[in-house]
Coordinates of C-alpha atoms in Angstrom, one line a residue:
Chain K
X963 CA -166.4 -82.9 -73.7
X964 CA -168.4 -82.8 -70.4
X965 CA -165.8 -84.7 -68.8
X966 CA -163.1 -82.5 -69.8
X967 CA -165.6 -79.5 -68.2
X968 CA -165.8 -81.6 -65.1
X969 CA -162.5 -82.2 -64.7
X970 CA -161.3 -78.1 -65.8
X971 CA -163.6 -77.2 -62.7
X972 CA -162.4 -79.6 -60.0
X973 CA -159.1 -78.8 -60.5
X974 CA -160.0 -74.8 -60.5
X975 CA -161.8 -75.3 -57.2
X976 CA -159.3 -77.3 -55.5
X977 CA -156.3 -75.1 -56.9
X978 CA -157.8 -71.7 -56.8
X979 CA -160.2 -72.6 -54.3
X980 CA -158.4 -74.6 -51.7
X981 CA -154.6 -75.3 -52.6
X982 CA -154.0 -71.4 -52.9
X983 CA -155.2 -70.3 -50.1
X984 CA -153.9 -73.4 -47.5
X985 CA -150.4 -72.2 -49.2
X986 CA -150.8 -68.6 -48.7
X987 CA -152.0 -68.3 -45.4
X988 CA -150.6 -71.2 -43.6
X989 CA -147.6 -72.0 -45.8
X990 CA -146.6 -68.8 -46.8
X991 CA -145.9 -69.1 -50.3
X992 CA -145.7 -65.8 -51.4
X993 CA -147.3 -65.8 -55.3
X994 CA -145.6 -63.8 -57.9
X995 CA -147.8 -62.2 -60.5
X996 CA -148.2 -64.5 -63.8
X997 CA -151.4 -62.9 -65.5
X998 CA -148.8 -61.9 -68.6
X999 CA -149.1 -65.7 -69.5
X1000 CA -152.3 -64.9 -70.5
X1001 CA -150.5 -63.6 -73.5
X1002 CA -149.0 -66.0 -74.9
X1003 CA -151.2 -69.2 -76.8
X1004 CA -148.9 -71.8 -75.4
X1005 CA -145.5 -72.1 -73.3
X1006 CA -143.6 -74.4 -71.4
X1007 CA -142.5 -73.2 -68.1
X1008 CA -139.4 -74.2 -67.0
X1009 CA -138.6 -73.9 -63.1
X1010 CA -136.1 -75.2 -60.3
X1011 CA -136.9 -78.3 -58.5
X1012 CA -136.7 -78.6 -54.8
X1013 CA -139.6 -79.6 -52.9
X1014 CA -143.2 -81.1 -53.6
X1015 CA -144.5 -77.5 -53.1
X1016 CA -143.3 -76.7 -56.6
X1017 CA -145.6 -78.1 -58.8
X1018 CA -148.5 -77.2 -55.8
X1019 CA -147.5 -73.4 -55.9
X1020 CA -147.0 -73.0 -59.6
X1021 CA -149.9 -74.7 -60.4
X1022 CA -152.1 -72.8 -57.9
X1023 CA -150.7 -69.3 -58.9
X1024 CA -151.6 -70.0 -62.5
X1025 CA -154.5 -68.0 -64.0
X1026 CA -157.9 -70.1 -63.6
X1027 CA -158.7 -70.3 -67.5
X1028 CA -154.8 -71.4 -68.2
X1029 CA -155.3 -74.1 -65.3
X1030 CA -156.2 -76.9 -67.4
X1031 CA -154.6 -76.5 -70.5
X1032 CA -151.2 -76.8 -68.6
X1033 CA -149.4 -80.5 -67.8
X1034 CA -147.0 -80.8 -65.5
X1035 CA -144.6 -83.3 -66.7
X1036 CA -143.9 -85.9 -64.4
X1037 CA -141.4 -88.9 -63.5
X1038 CA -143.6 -92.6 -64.2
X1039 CA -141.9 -94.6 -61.7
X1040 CA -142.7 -92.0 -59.0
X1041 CA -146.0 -90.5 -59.9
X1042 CA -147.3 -93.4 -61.8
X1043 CA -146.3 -96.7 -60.0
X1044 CA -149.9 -97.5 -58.5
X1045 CA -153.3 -97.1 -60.7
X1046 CA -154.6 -95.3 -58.0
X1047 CA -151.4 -92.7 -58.2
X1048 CA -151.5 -92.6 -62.0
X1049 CA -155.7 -92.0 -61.9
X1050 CA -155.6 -89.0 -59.0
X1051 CA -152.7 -86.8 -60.9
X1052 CA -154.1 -87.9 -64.1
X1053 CA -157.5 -86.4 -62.7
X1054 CA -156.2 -83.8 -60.8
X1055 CA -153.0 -82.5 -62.0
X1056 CA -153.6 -83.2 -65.5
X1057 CA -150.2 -84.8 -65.5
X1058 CA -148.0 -86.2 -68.3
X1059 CA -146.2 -89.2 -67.3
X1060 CA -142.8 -89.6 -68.6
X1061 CA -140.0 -92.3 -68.4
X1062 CA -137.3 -90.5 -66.5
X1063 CA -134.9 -93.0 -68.6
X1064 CA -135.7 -90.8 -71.7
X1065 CA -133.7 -93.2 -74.1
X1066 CA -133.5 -96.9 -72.9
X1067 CA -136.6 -98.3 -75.0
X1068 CA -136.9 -98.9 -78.3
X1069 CA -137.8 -95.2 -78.6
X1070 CA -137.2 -92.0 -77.5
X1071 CA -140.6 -91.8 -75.8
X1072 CA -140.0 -89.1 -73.3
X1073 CA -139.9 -86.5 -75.8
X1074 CA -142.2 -87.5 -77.9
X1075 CA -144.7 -87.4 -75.5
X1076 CA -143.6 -84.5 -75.0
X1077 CA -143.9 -83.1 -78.4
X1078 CA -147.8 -84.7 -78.7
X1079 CA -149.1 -83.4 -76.1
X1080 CA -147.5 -80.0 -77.2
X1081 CA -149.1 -80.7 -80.9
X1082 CA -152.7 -81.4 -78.8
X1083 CA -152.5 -78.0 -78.0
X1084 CA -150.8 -78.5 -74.0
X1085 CA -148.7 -76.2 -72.8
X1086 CA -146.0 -77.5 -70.7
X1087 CA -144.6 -77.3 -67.2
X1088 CA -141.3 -79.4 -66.6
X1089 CA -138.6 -79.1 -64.1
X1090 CA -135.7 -79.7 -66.1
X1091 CA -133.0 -81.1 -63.2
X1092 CA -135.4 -83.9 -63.2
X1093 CA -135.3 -84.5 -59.3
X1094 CA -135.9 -82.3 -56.5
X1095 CA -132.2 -82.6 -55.3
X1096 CA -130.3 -81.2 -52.3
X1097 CA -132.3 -78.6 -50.6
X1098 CA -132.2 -75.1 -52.3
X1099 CA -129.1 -76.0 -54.7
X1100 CA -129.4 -76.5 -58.5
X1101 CA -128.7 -79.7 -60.2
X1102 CA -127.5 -80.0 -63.7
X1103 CA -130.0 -79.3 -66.4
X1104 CA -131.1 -82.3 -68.4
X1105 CA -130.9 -81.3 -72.3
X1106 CA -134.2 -82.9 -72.8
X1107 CA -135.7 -79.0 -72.8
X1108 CA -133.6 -78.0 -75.5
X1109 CA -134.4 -80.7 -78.1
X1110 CA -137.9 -79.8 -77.4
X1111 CA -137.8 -76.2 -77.7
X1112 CA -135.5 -77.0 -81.0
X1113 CA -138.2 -79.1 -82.8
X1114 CA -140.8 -76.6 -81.7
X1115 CA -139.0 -73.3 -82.4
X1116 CA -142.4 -71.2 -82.0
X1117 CA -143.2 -72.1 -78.8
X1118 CA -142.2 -69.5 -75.5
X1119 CA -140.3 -71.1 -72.6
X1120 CA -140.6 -69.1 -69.7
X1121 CA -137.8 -69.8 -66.7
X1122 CA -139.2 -69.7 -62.9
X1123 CA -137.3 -69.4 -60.2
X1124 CA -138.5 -71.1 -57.3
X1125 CA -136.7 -69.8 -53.4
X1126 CA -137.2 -71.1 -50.5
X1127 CA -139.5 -74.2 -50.9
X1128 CA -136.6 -76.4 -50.7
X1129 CA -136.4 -75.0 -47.0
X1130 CA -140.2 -76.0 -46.4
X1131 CA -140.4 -79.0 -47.7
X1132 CA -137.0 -80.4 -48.5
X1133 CA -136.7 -84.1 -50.0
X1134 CA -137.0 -86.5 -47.3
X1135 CA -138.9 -84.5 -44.8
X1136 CA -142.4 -85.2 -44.0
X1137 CA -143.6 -82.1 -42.1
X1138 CA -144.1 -79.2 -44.5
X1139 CA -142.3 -76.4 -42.1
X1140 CA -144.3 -73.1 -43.1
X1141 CA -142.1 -70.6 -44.9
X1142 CA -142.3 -67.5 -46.7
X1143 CA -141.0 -69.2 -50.1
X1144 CA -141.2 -67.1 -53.2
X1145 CA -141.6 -67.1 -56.9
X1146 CA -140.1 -65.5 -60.1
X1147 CA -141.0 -65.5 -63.1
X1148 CA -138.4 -64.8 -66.0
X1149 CA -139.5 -63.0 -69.7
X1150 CA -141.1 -65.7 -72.5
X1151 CA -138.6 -65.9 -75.2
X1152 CA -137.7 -68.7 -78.0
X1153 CA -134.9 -70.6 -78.6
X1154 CA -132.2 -68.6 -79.5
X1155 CA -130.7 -71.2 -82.3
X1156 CA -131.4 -75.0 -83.6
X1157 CA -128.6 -76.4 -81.9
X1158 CA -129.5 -78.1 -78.7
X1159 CA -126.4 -76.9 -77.1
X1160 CA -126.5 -73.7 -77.7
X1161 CA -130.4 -73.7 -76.4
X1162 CA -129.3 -75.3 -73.3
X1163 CA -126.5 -72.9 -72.8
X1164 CA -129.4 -69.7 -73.1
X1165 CA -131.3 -71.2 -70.5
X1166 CA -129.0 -72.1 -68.1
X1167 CA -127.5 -68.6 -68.2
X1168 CA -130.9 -67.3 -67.7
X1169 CA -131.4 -69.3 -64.5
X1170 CA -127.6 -68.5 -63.5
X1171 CA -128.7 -64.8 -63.5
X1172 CA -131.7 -65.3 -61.7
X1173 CA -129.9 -67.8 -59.1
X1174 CA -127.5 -65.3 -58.2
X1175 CA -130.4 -62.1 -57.7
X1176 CA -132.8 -64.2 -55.8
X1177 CA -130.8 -67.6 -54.1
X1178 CA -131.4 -68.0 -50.3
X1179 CA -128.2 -67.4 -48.9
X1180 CA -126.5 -69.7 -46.1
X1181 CA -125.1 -67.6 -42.7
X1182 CA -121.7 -69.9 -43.3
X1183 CA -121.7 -68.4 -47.5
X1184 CA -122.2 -64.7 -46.4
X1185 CA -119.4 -64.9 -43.4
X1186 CA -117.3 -66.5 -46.2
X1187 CA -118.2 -63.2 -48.3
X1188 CA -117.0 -61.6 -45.3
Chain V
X786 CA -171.7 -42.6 -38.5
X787 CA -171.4 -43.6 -34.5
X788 CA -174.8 -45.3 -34.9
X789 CA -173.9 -47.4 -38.1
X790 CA -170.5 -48.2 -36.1
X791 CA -172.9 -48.9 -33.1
X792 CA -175.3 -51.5 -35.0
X793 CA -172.2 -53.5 -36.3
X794 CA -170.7 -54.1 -32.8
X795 CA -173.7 -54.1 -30.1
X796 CA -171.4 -55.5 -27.8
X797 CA -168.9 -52.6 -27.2
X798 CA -169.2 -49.4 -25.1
X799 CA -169.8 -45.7 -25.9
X800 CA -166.3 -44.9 -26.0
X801 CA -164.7 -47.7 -28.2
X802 CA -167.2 -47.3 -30.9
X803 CA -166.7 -42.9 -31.0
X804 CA -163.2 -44.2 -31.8
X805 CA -164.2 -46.8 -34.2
X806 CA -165.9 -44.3 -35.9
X807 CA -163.3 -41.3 -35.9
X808 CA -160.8 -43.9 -37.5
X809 CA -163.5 -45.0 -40.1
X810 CA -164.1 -40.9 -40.9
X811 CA -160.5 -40.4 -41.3
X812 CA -160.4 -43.3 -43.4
X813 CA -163.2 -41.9 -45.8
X814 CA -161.8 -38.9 -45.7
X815 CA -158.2 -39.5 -47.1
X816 CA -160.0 -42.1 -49.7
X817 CA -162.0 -38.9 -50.8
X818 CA -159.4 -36.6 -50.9
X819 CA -157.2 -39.4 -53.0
X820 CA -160.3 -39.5 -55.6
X821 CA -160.2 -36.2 -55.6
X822 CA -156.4 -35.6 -56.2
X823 CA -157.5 -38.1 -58.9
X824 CA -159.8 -36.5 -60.6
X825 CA -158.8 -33.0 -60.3
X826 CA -154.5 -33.8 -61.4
X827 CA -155.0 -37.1 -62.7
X828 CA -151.1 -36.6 -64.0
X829 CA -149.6 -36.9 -60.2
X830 CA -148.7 -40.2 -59.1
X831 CA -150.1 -41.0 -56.3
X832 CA -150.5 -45.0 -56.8
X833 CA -148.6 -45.8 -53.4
X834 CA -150.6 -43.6 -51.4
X835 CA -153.7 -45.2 -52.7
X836 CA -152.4 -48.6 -52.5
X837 CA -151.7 -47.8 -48.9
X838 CA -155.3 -46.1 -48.1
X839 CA -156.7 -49.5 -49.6
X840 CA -154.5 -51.4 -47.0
X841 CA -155.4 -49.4 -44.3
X842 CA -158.9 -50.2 -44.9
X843 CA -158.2 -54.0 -45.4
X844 CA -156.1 -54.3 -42.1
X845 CA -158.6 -52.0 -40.1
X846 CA -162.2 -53.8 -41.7
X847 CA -159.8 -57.4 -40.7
X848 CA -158.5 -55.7 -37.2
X849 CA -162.5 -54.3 -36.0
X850 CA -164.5 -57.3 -37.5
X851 CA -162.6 -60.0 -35.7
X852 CA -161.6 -58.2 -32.7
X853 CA -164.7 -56.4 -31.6
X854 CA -167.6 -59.1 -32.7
X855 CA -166.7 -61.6 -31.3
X856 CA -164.5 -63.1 -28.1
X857 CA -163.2 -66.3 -29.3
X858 CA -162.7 -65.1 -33.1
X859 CA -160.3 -61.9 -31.6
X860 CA -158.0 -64.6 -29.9
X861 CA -157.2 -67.2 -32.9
X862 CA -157.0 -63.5 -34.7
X863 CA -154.4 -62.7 -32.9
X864 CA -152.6 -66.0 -32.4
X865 CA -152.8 -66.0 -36.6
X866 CA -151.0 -62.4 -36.5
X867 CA -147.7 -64.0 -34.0
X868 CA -148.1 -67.3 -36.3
X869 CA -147.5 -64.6 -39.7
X870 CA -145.2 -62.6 -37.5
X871 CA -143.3 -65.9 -36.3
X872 CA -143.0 -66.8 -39.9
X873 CA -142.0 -63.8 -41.4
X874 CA -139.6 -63.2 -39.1
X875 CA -137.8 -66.9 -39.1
X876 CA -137.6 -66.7 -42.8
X877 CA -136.0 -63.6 -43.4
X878 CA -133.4 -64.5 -40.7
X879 CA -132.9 -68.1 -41.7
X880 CA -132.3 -71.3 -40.2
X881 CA -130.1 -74.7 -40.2
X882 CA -132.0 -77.6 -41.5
X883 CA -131.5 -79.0 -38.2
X884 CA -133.1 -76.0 -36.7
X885 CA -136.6 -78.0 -38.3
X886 CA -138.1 -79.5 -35.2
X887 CA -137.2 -76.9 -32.7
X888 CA -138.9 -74.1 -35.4
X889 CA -142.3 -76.7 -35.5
X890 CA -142.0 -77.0 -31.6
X891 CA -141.7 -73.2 -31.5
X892 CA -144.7 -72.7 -33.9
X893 CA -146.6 -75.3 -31.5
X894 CA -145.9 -72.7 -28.9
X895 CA -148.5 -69.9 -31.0
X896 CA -151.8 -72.1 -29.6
X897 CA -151.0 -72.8 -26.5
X898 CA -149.6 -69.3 -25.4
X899 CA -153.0 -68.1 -26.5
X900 CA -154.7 -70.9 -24.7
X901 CA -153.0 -69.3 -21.6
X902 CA -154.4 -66.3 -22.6
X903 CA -158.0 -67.4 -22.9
X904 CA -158.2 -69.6 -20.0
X905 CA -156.8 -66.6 -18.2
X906 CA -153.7 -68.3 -16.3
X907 CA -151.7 -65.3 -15.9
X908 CA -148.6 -66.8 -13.9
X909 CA -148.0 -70.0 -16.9
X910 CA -148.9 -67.2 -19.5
X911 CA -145.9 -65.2 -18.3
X912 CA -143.3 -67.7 -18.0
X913 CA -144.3 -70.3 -20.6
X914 CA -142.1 -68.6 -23.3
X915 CA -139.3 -66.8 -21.3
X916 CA -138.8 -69.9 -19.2
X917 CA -140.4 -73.2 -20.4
X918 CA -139.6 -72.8 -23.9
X919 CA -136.3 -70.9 -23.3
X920 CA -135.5 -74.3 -21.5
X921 CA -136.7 -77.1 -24.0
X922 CA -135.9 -75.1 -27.7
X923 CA -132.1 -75.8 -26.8
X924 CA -132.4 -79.1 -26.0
X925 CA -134.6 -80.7 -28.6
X926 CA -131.9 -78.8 -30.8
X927 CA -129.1 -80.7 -29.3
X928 CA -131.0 -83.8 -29.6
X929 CA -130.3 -83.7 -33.4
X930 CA -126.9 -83.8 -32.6
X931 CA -125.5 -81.0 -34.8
X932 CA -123.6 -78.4 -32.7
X933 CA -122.0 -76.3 -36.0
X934 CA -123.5 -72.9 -35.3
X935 CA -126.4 -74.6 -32.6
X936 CA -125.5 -71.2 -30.3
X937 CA -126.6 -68.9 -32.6
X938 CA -129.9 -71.2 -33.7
X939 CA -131.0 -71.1 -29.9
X940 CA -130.9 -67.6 -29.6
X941 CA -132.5 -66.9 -32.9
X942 CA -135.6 -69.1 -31.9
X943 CA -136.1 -67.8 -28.8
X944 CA -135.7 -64.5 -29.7
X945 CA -138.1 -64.6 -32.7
X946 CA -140.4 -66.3 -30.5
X947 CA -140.2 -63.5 -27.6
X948 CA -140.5 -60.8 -30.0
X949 CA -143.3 -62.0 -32.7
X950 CA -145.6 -64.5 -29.7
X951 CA -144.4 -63.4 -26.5
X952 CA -144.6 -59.8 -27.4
X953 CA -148.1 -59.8 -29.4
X954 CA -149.7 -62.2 -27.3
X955 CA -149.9 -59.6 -24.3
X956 CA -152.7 -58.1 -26.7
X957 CA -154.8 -61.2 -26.4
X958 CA -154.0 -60.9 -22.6
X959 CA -155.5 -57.5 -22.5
X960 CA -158.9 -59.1 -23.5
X961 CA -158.9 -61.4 -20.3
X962 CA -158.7 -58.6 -18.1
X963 CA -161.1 -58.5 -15.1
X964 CA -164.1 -56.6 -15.3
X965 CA -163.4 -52.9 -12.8
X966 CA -166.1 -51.4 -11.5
X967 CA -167.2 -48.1 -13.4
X968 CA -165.2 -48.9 -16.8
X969 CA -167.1 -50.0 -19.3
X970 CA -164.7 -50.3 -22.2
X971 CA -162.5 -53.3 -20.7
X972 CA -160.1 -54.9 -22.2
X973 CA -161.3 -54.0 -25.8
X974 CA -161.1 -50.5 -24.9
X975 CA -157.2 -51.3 -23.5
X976 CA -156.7 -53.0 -27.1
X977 CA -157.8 -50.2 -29.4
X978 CA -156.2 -47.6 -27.2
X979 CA -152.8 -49.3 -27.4
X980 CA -152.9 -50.3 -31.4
X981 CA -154.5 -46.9 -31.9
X982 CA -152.0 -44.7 -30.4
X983 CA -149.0 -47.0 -31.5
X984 CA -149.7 -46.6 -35.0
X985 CA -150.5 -42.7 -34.6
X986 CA -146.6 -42.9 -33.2
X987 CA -145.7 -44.1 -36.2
X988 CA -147.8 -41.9 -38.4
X989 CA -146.6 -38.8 -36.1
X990 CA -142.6 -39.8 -35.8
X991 CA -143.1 -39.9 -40.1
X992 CA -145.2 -36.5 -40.2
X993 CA -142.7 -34.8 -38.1
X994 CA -139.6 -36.3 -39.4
X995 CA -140.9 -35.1 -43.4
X996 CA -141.7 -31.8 -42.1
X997 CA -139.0 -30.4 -39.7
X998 CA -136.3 -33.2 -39.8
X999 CA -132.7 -32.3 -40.2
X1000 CA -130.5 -33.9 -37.7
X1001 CA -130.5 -38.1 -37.8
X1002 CA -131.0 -39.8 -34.6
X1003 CA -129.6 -43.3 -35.6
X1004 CA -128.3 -43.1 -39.4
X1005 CA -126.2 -46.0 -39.6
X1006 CA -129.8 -48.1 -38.6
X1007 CA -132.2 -46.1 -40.2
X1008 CA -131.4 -43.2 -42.5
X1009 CA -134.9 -41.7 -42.4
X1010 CA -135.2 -41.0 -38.7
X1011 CA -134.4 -37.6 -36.8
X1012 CA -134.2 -36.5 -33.8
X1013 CA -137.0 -34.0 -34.5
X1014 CA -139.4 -36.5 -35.9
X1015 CA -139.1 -38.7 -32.6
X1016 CA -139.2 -35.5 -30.1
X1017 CA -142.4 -34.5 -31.8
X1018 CA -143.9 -37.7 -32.2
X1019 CA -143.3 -38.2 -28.6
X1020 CA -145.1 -35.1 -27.9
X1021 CA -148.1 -35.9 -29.9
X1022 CA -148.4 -39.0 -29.0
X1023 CA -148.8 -38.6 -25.6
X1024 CA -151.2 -35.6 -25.9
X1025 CA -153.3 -37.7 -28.6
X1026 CA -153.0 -40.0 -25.3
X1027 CA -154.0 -37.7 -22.8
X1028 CA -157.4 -36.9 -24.8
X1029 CA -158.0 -40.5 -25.5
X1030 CA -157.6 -41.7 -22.3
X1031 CA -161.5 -42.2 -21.9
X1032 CA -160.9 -45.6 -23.5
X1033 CA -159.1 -46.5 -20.4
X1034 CA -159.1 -46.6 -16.5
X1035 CA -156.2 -44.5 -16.2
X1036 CA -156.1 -41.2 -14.1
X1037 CA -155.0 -37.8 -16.3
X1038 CA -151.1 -38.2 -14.9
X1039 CA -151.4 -42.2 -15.4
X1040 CA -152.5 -41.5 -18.8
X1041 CA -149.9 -39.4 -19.7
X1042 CA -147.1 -41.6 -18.4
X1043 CA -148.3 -44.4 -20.1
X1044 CA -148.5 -42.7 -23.7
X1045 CA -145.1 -41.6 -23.3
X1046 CA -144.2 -45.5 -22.5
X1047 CA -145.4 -45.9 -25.4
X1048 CA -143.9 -43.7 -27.3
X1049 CA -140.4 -44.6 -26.5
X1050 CA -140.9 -48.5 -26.7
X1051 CA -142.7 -47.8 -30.1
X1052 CA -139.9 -46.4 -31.4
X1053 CA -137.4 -49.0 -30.0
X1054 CA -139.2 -51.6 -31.8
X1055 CA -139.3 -49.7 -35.3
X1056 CA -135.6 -49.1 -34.8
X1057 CA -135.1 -52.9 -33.6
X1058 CA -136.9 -54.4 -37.0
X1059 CA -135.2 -52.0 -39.2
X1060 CA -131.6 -52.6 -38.3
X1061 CA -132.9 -56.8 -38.9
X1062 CA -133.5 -55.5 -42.5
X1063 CA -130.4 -53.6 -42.6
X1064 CA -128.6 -56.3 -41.8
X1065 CA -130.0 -58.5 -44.2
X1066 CA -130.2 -56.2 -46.8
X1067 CA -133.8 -55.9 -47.3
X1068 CA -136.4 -53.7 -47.3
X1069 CA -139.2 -55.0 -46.3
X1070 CA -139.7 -58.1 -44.7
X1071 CA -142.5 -60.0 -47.5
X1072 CA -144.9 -58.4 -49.8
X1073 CA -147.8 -59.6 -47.1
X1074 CA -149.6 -56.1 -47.5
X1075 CA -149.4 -54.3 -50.6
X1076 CA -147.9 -50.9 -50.1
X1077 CA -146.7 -51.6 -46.2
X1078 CA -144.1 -54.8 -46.6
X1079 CA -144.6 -57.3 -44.8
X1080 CA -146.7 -58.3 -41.3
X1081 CA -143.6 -57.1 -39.1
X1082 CA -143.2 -53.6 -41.1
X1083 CA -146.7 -52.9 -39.4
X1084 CA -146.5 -54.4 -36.1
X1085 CA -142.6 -53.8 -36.0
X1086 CA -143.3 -51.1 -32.8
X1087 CA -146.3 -53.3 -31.3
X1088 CA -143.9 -56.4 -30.3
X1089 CA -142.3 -53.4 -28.3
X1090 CA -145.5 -51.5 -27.1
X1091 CA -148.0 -54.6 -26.2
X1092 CA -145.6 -55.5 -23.1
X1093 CA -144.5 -52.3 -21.8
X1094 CA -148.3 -51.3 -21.5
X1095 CA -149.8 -54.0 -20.3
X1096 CA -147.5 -54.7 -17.8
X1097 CA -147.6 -50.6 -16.8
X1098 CA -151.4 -50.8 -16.8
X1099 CA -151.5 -54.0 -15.1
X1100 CA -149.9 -52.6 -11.9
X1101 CA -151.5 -49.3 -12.1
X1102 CA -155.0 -50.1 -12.1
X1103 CA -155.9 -53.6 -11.7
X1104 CA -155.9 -55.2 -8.3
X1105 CA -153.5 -57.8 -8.1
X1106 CA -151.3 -60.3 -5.6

């Protein structure tokens, strides 16, 4: 219990305390408000993947008391492929490590993972394309949401849509490149039905809607538009 | 009030804390008359207004306390006001990925212009961004080898960089001003005179525009601008000028002249950053400061203003080559 307590504070002193403010004043991530999570017991938040900043900024714009009940759910053979790497965003991030193969083991262990730590009470933050891709385009959903959200039809899954932190940080860049990046969040709602499909059809029409209001637009795109 | 004003900054003159304190009354009194309004009708929605007031008194308790305590804290101030600027202004226009280095070269640029500043090297202060960036932004961009649309990315940096460092960082200049004999105020004096009267150009351009406004001066940029509202913000601005000029070193007529510099090139940059947003189909350019936009919604006219009067005041009054 104390060392839960201990490790609840350290990561609201270095994310409120530190992360926040280095990305708000010399990144420029621009938070949106999220206090309406407040609301809800437990949800899994569902965002775009682009850059390293996404899991910094969403984590860091969360309300201090939701802070460590959330786990980011992260790829093993990236995250976890030193001790020392598996121990710091164990400490820190409060990670949950998953096997990005989902089904080549004897068991489906990504998902069930999944589903404990959900059961223990967690709430969830995945990024559902599974890699951060090209910069500021969206990959293909993996379904791996959906059969989630079907075997636990009472939890909320909220969609976030993350602009512009594929322009800061972009895979395969080094230098962070300050940037006025922003963040928006999309209503909590359940899964519409118990077929996966049709789950994964509802939340990629949610994140189509919200692609097309808020996307970072190329010069080349608009002329085309032209 | 001026002695309160007077304890927090020992170090200023007579003059620059009197003004200090008027904007600190003013500031009271439209929080009053807001609680008030409150109070009285608390039906009316006033929520902007008071979300602005509250800004006013962040960006003025942030603009006195690091400009007027102390010397070194007013210049990284105002290097970290080109740096949010530079930012702001980068992002909403938007950039190749190959534009990367040159943009962290640019930003690279923020320190060291305001190094010039401080160290008070006024001939590598006024070319290092006209001339020694304008030369090396283009070629570290060609250096990455990809020429689709590399005209319009050298021209976008440096122009960012001119309007957002170049422009701003004649403020931090205005602090390395020589000392004249028989004006006390100095550079600081210089500082709050400019900010002071370029944002009562703003404030008086609106007031007059709202109250007598009917024929559009540039409605295809900005729809809310008329001529009236820019005559008589001219007008007031450059009497609020003429009475104000005890901040300065400037004669009556010199005063007057250089109030209605600023007037005009206060307008020019408003009209400059708005037909930006117009084009990109915004309306403000970030959510930095609740009910204002973003950095460049406030200093917008500055970039414009800082320039024109230093460089006016700089061969008026101070002795130079």
């Amino acid at each position: 219990m104390k060392k839960r307590f201990l490790q609840a504070t350290s990561m609201t002193v270095l994310f409120k305390g530190f992360i926040y403010w280095i990305l708000k004043i010399f990144v420029g991530i621009q938070y949106a408000d999220c206090s309406f999570l407040k609301k809800e017991k437990q949800f899994i938040l569902i965002a775009n993947h682009n850059s390293h900043l996404d899991t910094l900024s969403l984590m860091s714009s969360l309300p201090s008391e939701l802070l460590p009940k959330v786990k980011p759910v992260a790829a093993e053979d990236y995250f976890g492929n030193t001790k020392l790497k598996a121990a710091l965003s164990n400490y820190f991030f409060n990670t949950l490590l998953i096997n990005r193969k989902g089904n080549t083991g004897k068991e489906n262990s990504a998902l069930d993972k999944m589903l404990q730590a959900l059961d223990d009470g967690y709430s969830l933050l995945l990024f559902p394309e599974g890699t951060r891709g090209e910069p500021e385009q969206m990959g293909k959903l993996k379904s791996g949401i959906a059969r989630l959200l079907v075997q636990r039809p009472n939890i909320k899954y909220v969609p976030v849509f993350l602009a512009g932190m594929g322009r800061s940080l972009p895979k395969g860049e080094m230098i962070i490149l300050p940037y006025n990046a922003n963040m928006h969040f999309g209503e909590p709602s359940v899964a519409c039905s118990s077929d996966p499909h049709e789950v994964m059809e509802q939340i990629e029409n949610e994140f189509h809607t919200m692609m097309e209001k808020f996307r970072i637009k190329d010069d080349d795109e608009e002329d085309e538009e032209e | 009030m001026k002695k309160l004003v007077g304890l927090i900054f020992p170090t200023q003159s007579d003059a620059v804390i009197l003004v200090i304190s008027i904007i600190l009354i003013t500031l009271l009194i439209a929080s009053a008359a807001l609680f008030i309004v409150h109070k009285i009708a608390p039906e009316k929605n006033i929520k902007e207004l008071v979300e602005r007031t509250k800004s006013w008194w962040i960006m003025c308790g942030i603009f006195f306390g690091s400009i007027f305590i102390n010397n070194e804290i007013a210049y990284i101030f105002l290097a970290m006001l080109s740096f949010w600027a530079f930012r702001e202004l980068y992002s909403v226009l938007g950039f190749r990925s190959a534009d990367r280095s040159a943009i962290l070269l640019a930003l690279l640029a923020i320190p060291i212009q305001y190094a010039l500043a401080y160290i008070k090297w006024y001939g590598c202060f006024i070319i290092f961004i006209p001339v020694v960036m304008f030369l090396i932004l283009p070629m570290i961009l060609v250096i990455k080898e990809d020429t689709h649309r590399i005209t319009k990315s050298m021209s976008l940096i440096q122009w960012t960089l001119m309007l957002s460092v170049f422009g701003i960082s004649h403020l931090a200049f205005l602090l390395s001003l020589p000392d004249l004999e028989g004006f006390e105020s100095g550079g600081r004096g210089l500082l709050l005179f400019l900010v002071f009267l370029t944002e009562m150009n703003d404030i008086m351009q609106f007031c007059w525009g709202k109250m007598f406004g009917k024929h559009k001066i540039l409605p295809s940029v900005s729809p809310n601008k008329t001529v009236e509202g820019f005559v008589g913000g001219v007008i007031s601005t450059t009497i609020i000028g003429y009475f104000l000029r005890f901040l300065t070193p400037l004669s009556p007529v010199y005063a007057i002249l250089v109030s209605f510099v600023i007037a005009i090139t206060g307008f020019a940059g408003d009209v400059v950053i708005s037909a930006i947003k117009r084009d990109k189909g915004i309306k403000d350019m970030s959510n930095a400061i609740p009910g204002h936009g973003g950095i460049f919604d406030r200093i917008d006219s500055l970039s414009y203003t800082a320039p024109a009067f230093f460089h006016l005041v700089y061969y008026l009054v101070y002795p130079h080559l």
